[in-house]
Amino acid sequence: MRQVVSRVRPYRFGTGTGTTREPTTSAGTVPAEHELRPSGLVDLRGTPPGPARTVVYPRDAVVVVSGLPGSGKSTLLERWSGTAGAEVIEPRVTHVLCESRMPSWLPYAVYRPWARLRYFNWLRGAVASGVPTLLHDCGSRAWMRGWLRAAALRAGRTGGVHLVLLDVGPAVALAGQRARGRRASRRPFARHVRGLGRLLDALAAHGHRAVPEAASVVLLDRSSRDHLAGIAFTDDPPAAQ
């Protein structure tokens, strides 16, 4: 494993109502050699396949899983949601909820502001509650990461905001969209590609300093994404890196 520190469905989404499952408070019986406790920048891209690992965060951490549409964020969250009791915040849940309450002929663009308001209210409530939180979002938006960090500090969270960034490339992401039968519009997708590219360039140039809002950044490709089998939230102090 290459670790760099500051150098260079059945998947049950949340309902948007603040309902959570019992949080996991320990890494349990996972052997230490199969744990990953991220600090700074941890680049797992290009690492050879190995035993499945569990990524471990502080109990009150907010973990943002980011990447291009179709890169496997939902698949990763589906896997992780079965191993840790955390509230999973998924923007599409509010999209579908709002869509179900609107006439079929009404374009989503008309009620998008309502859907986004519901989403941010849900997210704000989850962060304020202090429970472990997994967020499906576009991590290339610095303002969003800054807002999350400020909201977490206001809530008394000491575990910080952590970023898990999927770097699989546009071609793989487009194939993922085709596989799930849900295609992102060309212009928003191109905007996501540019935003992710800028973030990856900044991380390559400045390391963890490029994302001061996050306590850690984990970079994954397709292979390493599939070898992070679970997630745990623990009260134990982080191990030395």
CSV table of C-alpha atoms in Angstrom, one decimal:
chain,number,residue,atom,x,y,z
A,1,MET,CA,0.0,0.0,0.0
A,2,ARG,CA,1.2,3.5,-0.8
A,3,GLN,CA,0.3,6.1,1.8
A,4,VAL,CA,1.1,9.7,1.2
A,5,VAL,CA,0.7,12.2,4.0
A,6,SER,CA,0.5,15.9,3.0
A,7,ARG,CA,3.1,15.8,0.2
A,8,VAL,CA,2.6,16.2,-3.2
A,9,ARG,CA,-28.6,-1.5,-2.8
A,10,PRO,CA,-30.1,-3.9,-0.2
A,11,TYR,CA,-29.1,-0.4,0.4
A,12,ARG,CA,-31.2,1.7,2.8
A,13,PHE,CA,-30.7,5.3,2.0
A,14,GLY,CA,-31.9,7.7,4.7
A,15,THR,CA,-35.4,9.1,4.4
A,16,GLY,CA,-34.6,12.7,4.8
A,17,THR,CA,-36.5,12.8,8.1
A,18,GLY,CA,-33.5,12.5,10.4
A,19,THR,CA,-34.1,8.8,11.1
A,20,THR,CA,-30.9,7.0,11.9
A,21,ARG,CA,-29.7,3.5,12.8
A,22,GLU,CA,-27.7,2.7,15.9
A,23,PRO,CA,-24.2,4.0,15.5
A,24,THR,CA,-21.1,1.8,15.5
A,25,THR,CA,-18.8,3.0,18.3
A,26,SER,CA,-15.8,0.6,17.8
A,27,ALA,CA,-13.8,-1.0,15.0
A,28,GLY,CA,-14.9,-4.3,16.5
A,29,THR,CA,-12.8,-7.4,15.8
A,30,VAL,CA,-11.2,-6.1,12.6
A,31,PRO,CA,-7.4,-7.0,12.8
A,32,ALA,CA,-5.2,-3.9,13.0
A,33,GLU,CA,-3.4,-4.9,9.8
A,34,HIS,CA,-6.7,-4.8,7.9
A,35,GLU,CA,-7.6,-1.3,9.1
A,36,LEU,CA,-6.9,2.0,7.4
A,37,ARG,CA,-7.1,5.1,9.6
A,38,PRO,CA,-6.6,8.0,7.2
A,39,SER,CA,-4.7,11.2,8.1
A,40,GLY,CA,-3.6,13.8,5.6
A,41,LEU,CA,-3.5,12.6,2.0
A,42,VAL,CA,-3.7,8.9,1.5
A,43,ASP,CA,-3.3,7.9,-2.2
A,44,LEU,CA,-4.3,4.3,-2.9
A,45,ARG,CA,-4.5,4.6,-6.6
A,46,GLY,CA,-2.4,2.1,-8.4
A,47,THR,CA,-1.8,-0.1,-5.4
A,48,PRO,CA,-1.8,-3.9,-6.0
A,49,PRO,CA,-4.8,-5.9,-4.9
A,50,GLY,CA,-4.6,-7.1,-1.3
A,51,PRO,CA,-6.9,-8.3,1.5
A,52,ALA,CA,-10.1,-6.4,2.1
A,53,ARG,CA,-9.7,-3.5,4.5
A,54,THR,CA,-11.9,-1.4,6.8
A,55,VAL,CA,-11.5,2.3,6.8
A,56,VAL,CA,-11.8,3.7,10.4
A,57,TYR,CA,-12.9,7.2,11.3
A,58,PRO,CA,-13.6,9.0,14.6
A,59,ARG,CA,-17.1,8.3,15.9
A,60,ASP,CA,-18.5,11.8,15.1
A,61,ALA,CA,-16.8,12.2,11.7
A,62,VAL,CA,-18.5,13.4,8.6
A,63,VAL,CA,-17.3,11.4,5.6
A,64,VAL,CA,-17.9,12.8,2.1
A,65,VAL,CA,-17.8,10.2,-0.7
A,66,SER,CA,-17.1,12.1,-4.0
A,67,GLY,CA,-16.4,11.6,-7.6
A,68,LEU,CA,-17.9,11.8,-11.1
A,69,PRO,CA,-21.5,10.7,-11.6
A,70,GLY,CA,-21.2,7.0,-12.4
A,71,SER,CA,-17.9,6.5,-10.6
A,72,GLY,CA,-19.2,4.1,-8.0
A,73,LYS,CA,-20.1,6.4,-5.1
A,74,SER,CA,-23.5,4.7,-4.5
A,75,THR,CA,-22.0,1.3,-4.8
A,76,LEU,CA,-19.4,2.1,-2.2
A,77,LEU,CA,-21.9,3.6,0.1
A,78,GLU,CA,-24.1,0.6,-0.3
A,79,ARG,CA,-21.3,-1.6,0.8
A,80,TRP,CA,-20.3,0.6,3.7
A,81,SER,CA,-23.9,1.1,4.9
A,82,GLY,CA,-24.1,-2.5,5.8
A,83,THR,CA,-21.0,-2.4,8.1
A,84,ALA,CA,-21.5,0.8,10.1
A,85,GLY,CA,-24.5,2.5,11.7
A,86,ALA,CA,-24.4,5.9,10.1
A,87,GLU,CA,-26.8,8.3,8.5
A,88,VAL,CA,-26.4,8.2,4.8
A,89,ILE,CA,-27.2,11.5,3.0
A,90,GLU,CA,-28.0,11.0,-0.6
A,91,PRO,CA,-29.2,13.9,-2.8
A,92,ARG,CA,-31.2,11.6,-5.1
A,93,VAL,CA,-33.4,10.6,-2.2
A,94,THR,CA,-34.8,14.1,-2.0
A,95,HIS,CA,-35.0,14.3,-5.8
A,96,VAL,CA,-37.1,11.2,-6.0
A,97,LEU,CA,-39.2,12.3,-3.0
A,98,CYS,CA,-40.0,15.6,-4.6
A,99,GLU,CA,-40.6,14.0,-8.0
A,100,SER,CA,-43.2,11.7,-6.5
A,101,ARG,CA,-45.2,14.6,-5.2
A,102,MET,CA,-45.2,16.6,-8.4
A,103,PRO,CA,-47.2,16.2,-11.6
A,104,SER,CA,-45.4,14.0,-14.1
A,105,TRP,CA,-45.5,16.7,-16.7
A,106,LEU,CA,-43.7,19.3,-14.5
A,107,PRO,CA,-39.9,19.5,-15.4
A,108,TYR,CA,-37.5,18.8,-12.5
A,109,ALA,CA,-35.8,22.2,-13.1
A,110,VAL,CA,-39.0,23.9,-11.9
A,111,TYR,CA,-38.9,22.3,-8.4
A,112,ARG,CA,-35.2,21.8,-8.1
A,113,PRO,CA,-34.8,24.6,-5.6
A,114,TRP,CA,-37.4,22.9,-3.3
A,115,ALA,CA,-35.5,19.6,-3.6
A,116,ARG,CA,-32.2,21.2,-2.8
A,117,LEU,CA,-33.7,23.0,0.2
A,118,ARG,CA,-35.0,19.7,1.6
A,119,TYR,CA,-31.5,18.2,1.0
A,120,PHE,CA,-29.7,20.9,2.8
A,121,ASN,CA,-32.2,20.8,5.7
A,122,TRP,CA,-31.6,17.0,6.0
A,123,LEU,CA,-27.9,17.4,5.8
A,124,ARG,CA,-27.9,20.2,8.4
A,125,GLY,CA,-30.0,18.2,10.8
A,126,ALA,CA,-27.7,15.1,10.4
A,127,VAL,CA,-24.5,17.2,11.1
A,128,ALA,CA,-26.1,18.9,14.1
A,129,SER,CA,-27.2,15.5,15.6
A,130,GLY,CA,-23.6,14.4,16.0
A,131,VAL,CA,-24.2,10.9,14.6
A,132,PRO,CA,-21.7,9.3,12.2
A,133,THR,CA,-22.6,10.7,8.8
A,134,LEU,CA,-21.8,9.5,5.3
A,135,LEU,CA,-22.5,12.0,2.5
A,136,HIS,CA,-22.8,11.3,-1.2
A,137,ASP,CA,-21.8,14.6,-2.8
A,138,CYS,CA,-19.5,16.4,-5.2
A,139,GLY,CA,-16.3,17.0,-3.1
A,140,SER,CA,-14.8,19.3,-5.7
A,141,ARG,CA,-16.9,22.2,-4.3
A,142,ALA,CA,-14.7,24.0,-1.8
A,143,TRP,CA,-17.5,26.0,-0.4
A,144,MET,CA,-19.5,22.9,0.4
A,145,ARG,CA,-16.5,21.4,2.3
A,146,GLY,CA,-16.0,24.7,4.1
A,147,TRP,CA,-19.7,24.8,5.1
A,148,LEU,CA,-19.6,21.2,6.3
A,149,ARG,CA,-16.5,21.9,8.5
A,150,ALA,CA,-18.1,25.0,10.0
A,151,ALA,CA,-21.4,23.2,10.7
A,152,ALA,CA,-19.5,20.3,12.3
A,153,LEU,CA,-17.6,22.6,14.6
A,154,ARG,CA,-20.8,24.4,15.6
A,155,ALA,CA,-22.2,21.0,16.5
A,156,GLY,CA,-19.2,20.2,18.7
A,157,ARG,CA,-17.9,17.5,16.4
A,158,THR,CA,-14.2,16.9,17.0
A,159,GLY,CA,-13.8,14.1,14.4
A,160,GLY,CA,-13.6,16.4,11.4
A,161,VAL,CA,-14.7,16.2,7.8
A,162,HIS,CA,-13.1,13.5,5.7
A,163,LEU,CA,-13.0,13.2,2.0
A,164,VAL,CA,-13.0,9.9,0.0
A,165,LEU,CA,-12.4,10.8,-3.7
A,166,LEU,CA,-13.0,8.3,-6.5
A,167,ASP,CA,-10.7,8.9,-9.5
A,168,VAL,CA,-11.8,6.5,-12.2
A,169,GLY,CA,-11.8,8.8,-15.3
A,170,PRO,CA,-14.7,10.1,-17.4
A,171,ALA,CA,-14.9,7.0,-19.7
A,172,VAL,CA,-15.4,4.6,-16.7
A,173,ALA,CA,-17.9,7.0,-15.1
A,174,LEU,CA,-19.9,7.2,-18.3
A,175,ALA,CA,-19.9,3.4,-18.5
A,176,GLY,CA,-21.2,3.4,-14.9
A,177,GLN,CA,-24.0,5.7,-15.8
A,178,ARG,CA,-25.0,3.5,-18.8
A,179,ALA,CA,-25.0,0.4,-16.5
A,180,ARG,CA,-27.3,2.0,-14.0
A,181,GLY,CA,-29.6,3.4,-16.7
A,182,ARG,CA,-29.3,7.0,-15.5
A,183,ARG,CA,-27.3,9.4,-17.7
A,184,ALA,CA,-26.1,12.8,-16.4
A,185,SER,CA,-26.7,15.7,-18.8
A,186,ARG,CA,-23.7,16.6,-20.9
A,187,ARG,CA,-23.1,20.1,-19.5
A,188,PRO,CA,-23.3,19.2,-15.8
A,189,PHE,CA,-21.1,16.2,-16.4
A,190,ALA,CA,-18.5,18.3,-18.1
A,191,ARG,CA,-18.6,20.7,-15.2
A,192,HIS,CA,-18.0,17.9,-12.8
A,193,VAL,CA,-15.0,16.7,-14.9
A,194,ARG,CA,-13.4,20.1,-14.8
A,195,GLY,CA,-14.0,20.5,-11.1
A,196,LEU,CA,-12.6,17.1,-10.3
A,197,GLY,CA,-9.6,17.7,-12.5
A,198,ARG,CA,-8.8,21.0,-10.7
A,199,LEU,CA,-9.0,19.3,-7.4
A,200,LEU,CA,-6.8,16.4,-8.4
A,201,ASP,CA,-4.2,18.8,-9.9
A,202,ALA,CA,-4.3,20.8,-6.6
A,203,LEU,CA,-3.8,17.7,-4.5
A,204,ALA,CA,-0.9,16.6,-6.8
A,205,ALA,CA,0.8,20.0,-6.4
A,206,HIS,CA,0.1,20.8,-2.8
A,207,GLY,CA,-0.9,17.6,-1.1
A,208,HIS,CA,-3.4,17.8,1.8
A,209,ARG,CA,-2.8,21.5,2.0
A,210,ALA,CA,-5.0,21.8,-1.1
A,211,VAL,CA,-8.0,20.7,1.0
A,212,PRO,CA,-7.6,22.4,4.4
A,213,GLU,CA,-11.3,21.9,5.2
A,214,ALA,CA,-10.8,18.1,5.4
A,215,ALA,CA,-8.9,16.2,8.1
A,216,SER,CA,-8.1,13.5,5.6
A,217,VAL,CA,-8.4,12.8,1.9
A,218,VAL,CA,-8.3,9.2,0.5
A,219,LEU,CA,-7.8,8.8,-3.3
A,220,LEU,CA,-9.2,5.7,-4.8
A,221,ASP,CA,-9.3,4.1,-8.3
A,222,ARG,CA,-11.5,1.2,-9.4
A,223,SER,CA,-9.3,-1.5,-7.9
A,224,SER,CA,-8.7,0.2,-4.5
A,225,ARG,CA,-12.3,1.2,-4.3
A,226,ASP,CA,-13.3,-2.4,-4.4
A,227,HIS,CA,-10.9,-3.4,-1.7
A,228,LEU,CA,-12.2,-1.1,1.0
A,229,ALA,CA,-14.8,-3.5,2.2
A,230,GLY,CA,-16.2,-1.6,5.2
A,231,ILE,CA,-16.2,1.4,7.3
A,232,ALA,CA,-16.2,1.8,11.1
A,233,PHE,CA,-16.6,4.7,13.5
A,234,THR,CA,-14.7,4.5,16.8
A,235,ASP,CA,-14.0,6.4,20.0
A,236,ASP,CA,-10.4,5.0,20.0
A,237,PRO,CA,-7.7,7.6,19.2
A,238,PRO,CA,-6.2,7.3,15.7
A,239,ALA,CA,-3.1,5.3,15.3
A,240,ALA,CA,0.1,7.0,14.4
A,241,GLN,CA,0.6,7.3,10.6
